XYZ file of N, CA and C in Angstrom:
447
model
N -84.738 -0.496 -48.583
C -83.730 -1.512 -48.407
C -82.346 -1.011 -48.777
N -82.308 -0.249 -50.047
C -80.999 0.245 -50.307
C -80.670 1.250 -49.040
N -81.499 1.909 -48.557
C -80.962 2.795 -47.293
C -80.266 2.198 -45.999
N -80.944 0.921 -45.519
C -80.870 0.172 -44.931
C -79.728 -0.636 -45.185
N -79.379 -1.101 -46.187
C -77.788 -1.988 -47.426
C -76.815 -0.422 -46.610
N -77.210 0.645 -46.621
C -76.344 1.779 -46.710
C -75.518 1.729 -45.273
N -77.243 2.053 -44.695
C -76.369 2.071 -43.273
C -75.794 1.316 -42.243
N -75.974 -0.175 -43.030
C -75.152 -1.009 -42.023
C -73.845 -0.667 -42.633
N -73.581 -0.655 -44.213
C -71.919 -0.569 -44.789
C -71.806 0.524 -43.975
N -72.214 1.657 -43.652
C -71.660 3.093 -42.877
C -71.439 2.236 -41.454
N -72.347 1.749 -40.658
C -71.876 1.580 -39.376
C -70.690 0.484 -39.214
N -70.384 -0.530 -40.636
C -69.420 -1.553 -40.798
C -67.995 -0.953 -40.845
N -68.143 0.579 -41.747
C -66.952 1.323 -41.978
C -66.311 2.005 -40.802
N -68.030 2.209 -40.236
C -67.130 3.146 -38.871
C -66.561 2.257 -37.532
N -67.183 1.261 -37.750
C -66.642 0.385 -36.617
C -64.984 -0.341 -36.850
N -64.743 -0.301 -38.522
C -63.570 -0.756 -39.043
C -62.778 0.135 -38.589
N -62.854 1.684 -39.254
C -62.552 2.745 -38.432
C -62.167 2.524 -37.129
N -63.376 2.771 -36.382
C -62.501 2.742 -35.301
C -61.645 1.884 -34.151
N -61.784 0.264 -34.906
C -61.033 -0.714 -34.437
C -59.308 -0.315 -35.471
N -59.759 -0.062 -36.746
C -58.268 0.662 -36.938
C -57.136 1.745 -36.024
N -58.019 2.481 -36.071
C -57.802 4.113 -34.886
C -57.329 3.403 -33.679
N -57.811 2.568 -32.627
C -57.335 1.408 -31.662
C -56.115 0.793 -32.497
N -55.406 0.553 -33.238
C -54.483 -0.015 -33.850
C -54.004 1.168 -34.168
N -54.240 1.704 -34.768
C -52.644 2.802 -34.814
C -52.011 2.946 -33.916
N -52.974 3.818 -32.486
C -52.968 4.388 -31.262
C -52.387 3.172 -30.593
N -52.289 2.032 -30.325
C -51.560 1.298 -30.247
C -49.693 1.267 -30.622
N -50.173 1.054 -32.257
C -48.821 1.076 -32.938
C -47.763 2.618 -31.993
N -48.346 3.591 -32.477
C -48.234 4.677 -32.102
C -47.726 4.486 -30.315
N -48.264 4.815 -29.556
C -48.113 4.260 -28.033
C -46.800 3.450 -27.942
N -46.307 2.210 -28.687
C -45.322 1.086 -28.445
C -44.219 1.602 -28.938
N -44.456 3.121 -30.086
C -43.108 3.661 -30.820
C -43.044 4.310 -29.366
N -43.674 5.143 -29.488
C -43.364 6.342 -28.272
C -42.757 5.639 -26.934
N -43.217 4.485 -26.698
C -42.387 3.679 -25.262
C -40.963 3.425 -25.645
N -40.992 3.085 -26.632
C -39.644 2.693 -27.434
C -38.424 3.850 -27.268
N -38.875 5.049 -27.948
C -38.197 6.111 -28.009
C -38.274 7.049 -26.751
N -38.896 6.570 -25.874
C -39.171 7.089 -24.564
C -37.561 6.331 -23.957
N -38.010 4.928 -23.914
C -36.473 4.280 -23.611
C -35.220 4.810 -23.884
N -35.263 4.754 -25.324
C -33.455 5.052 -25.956
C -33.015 6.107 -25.623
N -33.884 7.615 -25.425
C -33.888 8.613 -24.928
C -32.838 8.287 -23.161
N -33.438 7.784 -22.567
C -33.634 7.359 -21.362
C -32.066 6.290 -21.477
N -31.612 5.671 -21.994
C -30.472 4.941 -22.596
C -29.274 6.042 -22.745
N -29.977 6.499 -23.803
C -28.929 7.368 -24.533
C -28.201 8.295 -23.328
N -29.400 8.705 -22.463
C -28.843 10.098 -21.303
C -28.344 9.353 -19.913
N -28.373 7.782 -19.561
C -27.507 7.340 -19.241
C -26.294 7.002 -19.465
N -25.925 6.669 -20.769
C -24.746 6.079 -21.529
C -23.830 7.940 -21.650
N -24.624 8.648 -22.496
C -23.919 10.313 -21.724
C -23.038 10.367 -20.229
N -23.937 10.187 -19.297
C -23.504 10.394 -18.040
C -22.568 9.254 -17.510
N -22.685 8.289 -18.407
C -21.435 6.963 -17.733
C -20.264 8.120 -18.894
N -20.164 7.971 -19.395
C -18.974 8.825 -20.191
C -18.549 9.796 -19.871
N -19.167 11.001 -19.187
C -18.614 12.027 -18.456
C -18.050 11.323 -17.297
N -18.849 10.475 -16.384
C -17.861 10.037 -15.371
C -16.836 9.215 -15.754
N -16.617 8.697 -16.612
C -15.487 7.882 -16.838
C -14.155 8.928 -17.868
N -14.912 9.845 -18.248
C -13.792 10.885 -18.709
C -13.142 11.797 -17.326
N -14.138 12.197 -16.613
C -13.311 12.808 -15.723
C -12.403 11.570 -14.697
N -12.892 10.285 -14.720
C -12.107 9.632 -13.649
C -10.755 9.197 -14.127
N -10.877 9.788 -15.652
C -9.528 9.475 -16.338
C -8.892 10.718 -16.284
N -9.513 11.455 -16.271
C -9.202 13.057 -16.478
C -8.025 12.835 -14.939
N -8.996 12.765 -13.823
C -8.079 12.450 -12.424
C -6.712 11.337 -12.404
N -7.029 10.431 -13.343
C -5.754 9.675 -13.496
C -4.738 9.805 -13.817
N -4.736 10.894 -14.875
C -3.706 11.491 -15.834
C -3.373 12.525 -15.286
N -3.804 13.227 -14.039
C -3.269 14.106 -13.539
C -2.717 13.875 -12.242
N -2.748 12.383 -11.977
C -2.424 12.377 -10.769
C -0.829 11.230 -10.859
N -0.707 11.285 -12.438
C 0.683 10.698 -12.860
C 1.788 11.379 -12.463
N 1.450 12.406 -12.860
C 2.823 13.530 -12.636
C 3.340 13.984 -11.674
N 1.949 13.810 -10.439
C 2.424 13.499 -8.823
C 2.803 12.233 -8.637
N 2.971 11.164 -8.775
C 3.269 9.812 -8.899
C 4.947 9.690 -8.869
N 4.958 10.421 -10.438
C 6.604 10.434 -10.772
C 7.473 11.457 -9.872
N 6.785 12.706 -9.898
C 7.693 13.368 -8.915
C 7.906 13.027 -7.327
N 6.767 12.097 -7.143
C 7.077 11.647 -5.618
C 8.238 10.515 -5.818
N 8.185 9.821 -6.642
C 9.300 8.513 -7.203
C 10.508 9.607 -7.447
N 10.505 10.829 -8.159
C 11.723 11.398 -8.680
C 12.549 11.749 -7.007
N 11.679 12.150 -6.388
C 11.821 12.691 -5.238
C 12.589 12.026 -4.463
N 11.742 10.364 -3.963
C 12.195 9.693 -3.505
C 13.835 8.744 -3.984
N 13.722 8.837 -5.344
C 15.206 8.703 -5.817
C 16.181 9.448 -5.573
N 15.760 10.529 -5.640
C 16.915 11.692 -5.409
C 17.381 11.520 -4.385
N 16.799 11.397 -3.199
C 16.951 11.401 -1.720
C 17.965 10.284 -1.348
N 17.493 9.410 -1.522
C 17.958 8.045 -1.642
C 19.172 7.956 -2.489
N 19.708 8.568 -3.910
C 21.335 9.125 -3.822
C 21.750 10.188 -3.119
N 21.434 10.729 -2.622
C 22.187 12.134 -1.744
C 22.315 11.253 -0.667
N 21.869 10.302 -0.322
C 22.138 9.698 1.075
C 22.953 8.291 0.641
N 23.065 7.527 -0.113
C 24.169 7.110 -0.278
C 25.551 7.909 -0.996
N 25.542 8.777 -1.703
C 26.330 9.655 -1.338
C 27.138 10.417 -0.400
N 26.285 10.906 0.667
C 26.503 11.271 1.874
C 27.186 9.855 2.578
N 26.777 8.970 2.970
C 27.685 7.670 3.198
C 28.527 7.049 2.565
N 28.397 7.028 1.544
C 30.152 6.823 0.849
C 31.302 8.105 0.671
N 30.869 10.054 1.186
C 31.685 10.406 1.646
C 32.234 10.095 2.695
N 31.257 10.265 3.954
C 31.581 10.166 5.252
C 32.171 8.833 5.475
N 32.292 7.915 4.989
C 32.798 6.872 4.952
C 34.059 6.433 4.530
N 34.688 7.647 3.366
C 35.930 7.716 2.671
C 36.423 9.231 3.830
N 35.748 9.802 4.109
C 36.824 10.831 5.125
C 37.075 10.178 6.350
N 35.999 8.853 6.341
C 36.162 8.672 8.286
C 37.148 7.495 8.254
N 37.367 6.823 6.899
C 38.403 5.798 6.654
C 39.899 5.899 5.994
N 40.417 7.185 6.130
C 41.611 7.532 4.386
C 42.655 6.382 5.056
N 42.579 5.661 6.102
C 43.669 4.621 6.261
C 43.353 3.651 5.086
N 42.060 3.067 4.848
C 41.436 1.941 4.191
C 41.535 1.961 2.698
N 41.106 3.520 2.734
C 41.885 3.296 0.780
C 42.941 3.325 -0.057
N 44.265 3.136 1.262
C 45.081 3.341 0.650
C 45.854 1.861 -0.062
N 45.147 0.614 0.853
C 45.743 -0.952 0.423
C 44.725 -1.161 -0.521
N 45.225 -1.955 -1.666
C 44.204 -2.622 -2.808
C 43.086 -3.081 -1.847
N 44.092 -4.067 -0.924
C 43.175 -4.985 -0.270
C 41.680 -4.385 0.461
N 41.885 -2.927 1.037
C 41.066 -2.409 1.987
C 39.719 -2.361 0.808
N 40.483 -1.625 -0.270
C 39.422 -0.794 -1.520
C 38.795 -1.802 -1.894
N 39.385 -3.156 -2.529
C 38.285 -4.179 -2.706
C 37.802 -4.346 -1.741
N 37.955 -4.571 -0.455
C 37.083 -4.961 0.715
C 35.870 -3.715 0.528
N 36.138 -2.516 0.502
C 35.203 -1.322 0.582
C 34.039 -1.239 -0.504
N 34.670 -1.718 -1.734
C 33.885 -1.916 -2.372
C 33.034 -3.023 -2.943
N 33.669 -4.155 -2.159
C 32.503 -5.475 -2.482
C 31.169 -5.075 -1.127
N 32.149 -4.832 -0.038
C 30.818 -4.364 0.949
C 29.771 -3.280 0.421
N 30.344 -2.596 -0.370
C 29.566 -1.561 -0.935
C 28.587 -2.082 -1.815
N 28.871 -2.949 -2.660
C 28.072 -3.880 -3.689
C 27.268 -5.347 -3.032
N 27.613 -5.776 -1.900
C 26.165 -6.249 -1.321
C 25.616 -5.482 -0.363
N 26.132 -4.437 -0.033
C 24.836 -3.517 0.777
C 23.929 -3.112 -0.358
N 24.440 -2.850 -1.198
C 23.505 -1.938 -2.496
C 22.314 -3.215 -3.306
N 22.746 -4.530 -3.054
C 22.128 -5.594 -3.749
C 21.390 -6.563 -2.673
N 21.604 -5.914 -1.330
C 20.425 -6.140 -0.127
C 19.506 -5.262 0.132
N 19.863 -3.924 -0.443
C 19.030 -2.571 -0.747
C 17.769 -2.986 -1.684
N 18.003 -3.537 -2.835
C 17.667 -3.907 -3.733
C 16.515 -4.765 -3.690
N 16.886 -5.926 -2.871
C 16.013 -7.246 -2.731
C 15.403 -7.296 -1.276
N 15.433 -5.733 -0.724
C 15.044 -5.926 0.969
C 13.744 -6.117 0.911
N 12.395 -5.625 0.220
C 11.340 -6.173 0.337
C 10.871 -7.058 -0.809
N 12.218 -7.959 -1.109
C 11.651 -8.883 -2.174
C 11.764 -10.628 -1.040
N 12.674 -10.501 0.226
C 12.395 -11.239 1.046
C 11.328 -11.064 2.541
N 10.907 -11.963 2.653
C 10.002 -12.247 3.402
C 9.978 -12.177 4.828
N 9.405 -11.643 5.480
C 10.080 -11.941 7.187
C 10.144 -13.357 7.726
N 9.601 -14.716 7.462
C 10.310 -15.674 8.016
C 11.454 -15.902 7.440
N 12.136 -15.496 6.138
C 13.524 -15.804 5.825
C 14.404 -14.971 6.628
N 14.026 -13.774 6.714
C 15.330 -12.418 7.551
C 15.342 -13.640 8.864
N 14.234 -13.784 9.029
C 14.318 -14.229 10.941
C 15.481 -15.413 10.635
N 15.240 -16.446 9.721
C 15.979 -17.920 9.927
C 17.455 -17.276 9.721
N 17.703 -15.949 8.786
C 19.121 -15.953 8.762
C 19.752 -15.103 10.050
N 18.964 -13.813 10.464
C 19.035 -13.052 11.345
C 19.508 -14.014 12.985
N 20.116 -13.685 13.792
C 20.091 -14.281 14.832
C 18.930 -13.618 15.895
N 18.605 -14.476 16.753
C 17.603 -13.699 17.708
C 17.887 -12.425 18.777
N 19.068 -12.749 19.101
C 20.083 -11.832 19.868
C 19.983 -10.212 19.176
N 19.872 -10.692 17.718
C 20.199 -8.763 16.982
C 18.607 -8.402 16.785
N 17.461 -9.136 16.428
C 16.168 -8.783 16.641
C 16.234 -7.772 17.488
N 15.078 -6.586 16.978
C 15.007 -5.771 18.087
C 13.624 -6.034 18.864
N 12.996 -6.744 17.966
C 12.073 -6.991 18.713
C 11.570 -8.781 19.685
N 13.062 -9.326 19.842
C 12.811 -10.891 20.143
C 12.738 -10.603 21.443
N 12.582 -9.832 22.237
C 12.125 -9.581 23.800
C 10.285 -10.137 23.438
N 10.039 -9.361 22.787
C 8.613 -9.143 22.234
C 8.214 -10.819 21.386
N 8.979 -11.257 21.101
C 8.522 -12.672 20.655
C 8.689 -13.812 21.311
N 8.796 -13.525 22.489
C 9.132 -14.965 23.456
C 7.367 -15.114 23.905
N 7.274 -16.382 24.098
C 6.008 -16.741 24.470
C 5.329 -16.405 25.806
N 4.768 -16.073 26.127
C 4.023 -15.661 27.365
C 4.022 -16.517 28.053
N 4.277 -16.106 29.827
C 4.680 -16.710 30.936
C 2.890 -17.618 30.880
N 3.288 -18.872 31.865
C 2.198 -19.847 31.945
C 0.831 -19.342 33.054
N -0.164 -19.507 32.291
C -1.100 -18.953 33.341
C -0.936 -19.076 34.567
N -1.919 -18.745 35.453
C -1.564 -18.785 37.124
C -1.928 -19.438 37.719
């Protein structure tokens, strides 16, 4: 009987056993999915950061073409009013010689420069209502089409 007392506690232990062993291997298994993930996280969140460093990387280098096309385009844009307020003082020396002409020369000068200014801050139905149709270059092109046939 004591042998018998024995070997059920042995087959009680080993069956505890190995319903434990099923529970680790478990436990075990749910870490490893876990850290299988973050792994898997982690080497995405890497690769969003390289692309977002180089797309900044491209941003910051594409400033300095930005400004020099703006520097560019400024420059141009005084050499050419320049160029028209010479050619404009050699093609006029009658005009600067009366106060009257020079203020005239230079208020025209100061709303051309302040229609320069605000030319694409108005809208094309306002140019049209002030514009007459006659100076349009294109009011040939905006008359309504002849009546069907």
């Amino acid at each position: 009987t004591d042998l018998q007392a024995l070997l059920e506690s042995l087959q009680k232990e080993k069956s505890r056993q190995v319903l434990l062993e099923g529970q680790v291997n478990g436990h075990l298994q749910g870490h490893l999915d876990e850290i299988y993930h973050l792994k898997q996280n982690l080497a995405c969140t890497k690769e969003r950061i390289v692309y977002l460093s180089c797309e900044r990387a491209k941003e910051i280098w594409s400033w300095p073409q930005d400004i020099l096309c703006h520097l560019t385009s400024l420059l141009l844009t005084l050499a050419t009013v320049l160029l028209v307020l010479l050619s404009g003082t050699c093609a006029c020396p009658l005009l600067l010689h009366l106060r009257l002409h020079t203020c005239t020369m230079l208020l025209l000068l100061g709303l051309s420069t302040l229609a320069w200014q605000k030319w694409h801050a108005i809208s094309a139905p306002e140019w049209q209502a002030w514009v007459p149709s006659r100076w349009r270059w294109f009011a040939r092109a905006s008359r309504p089409p002849p009546k069907g046939p």
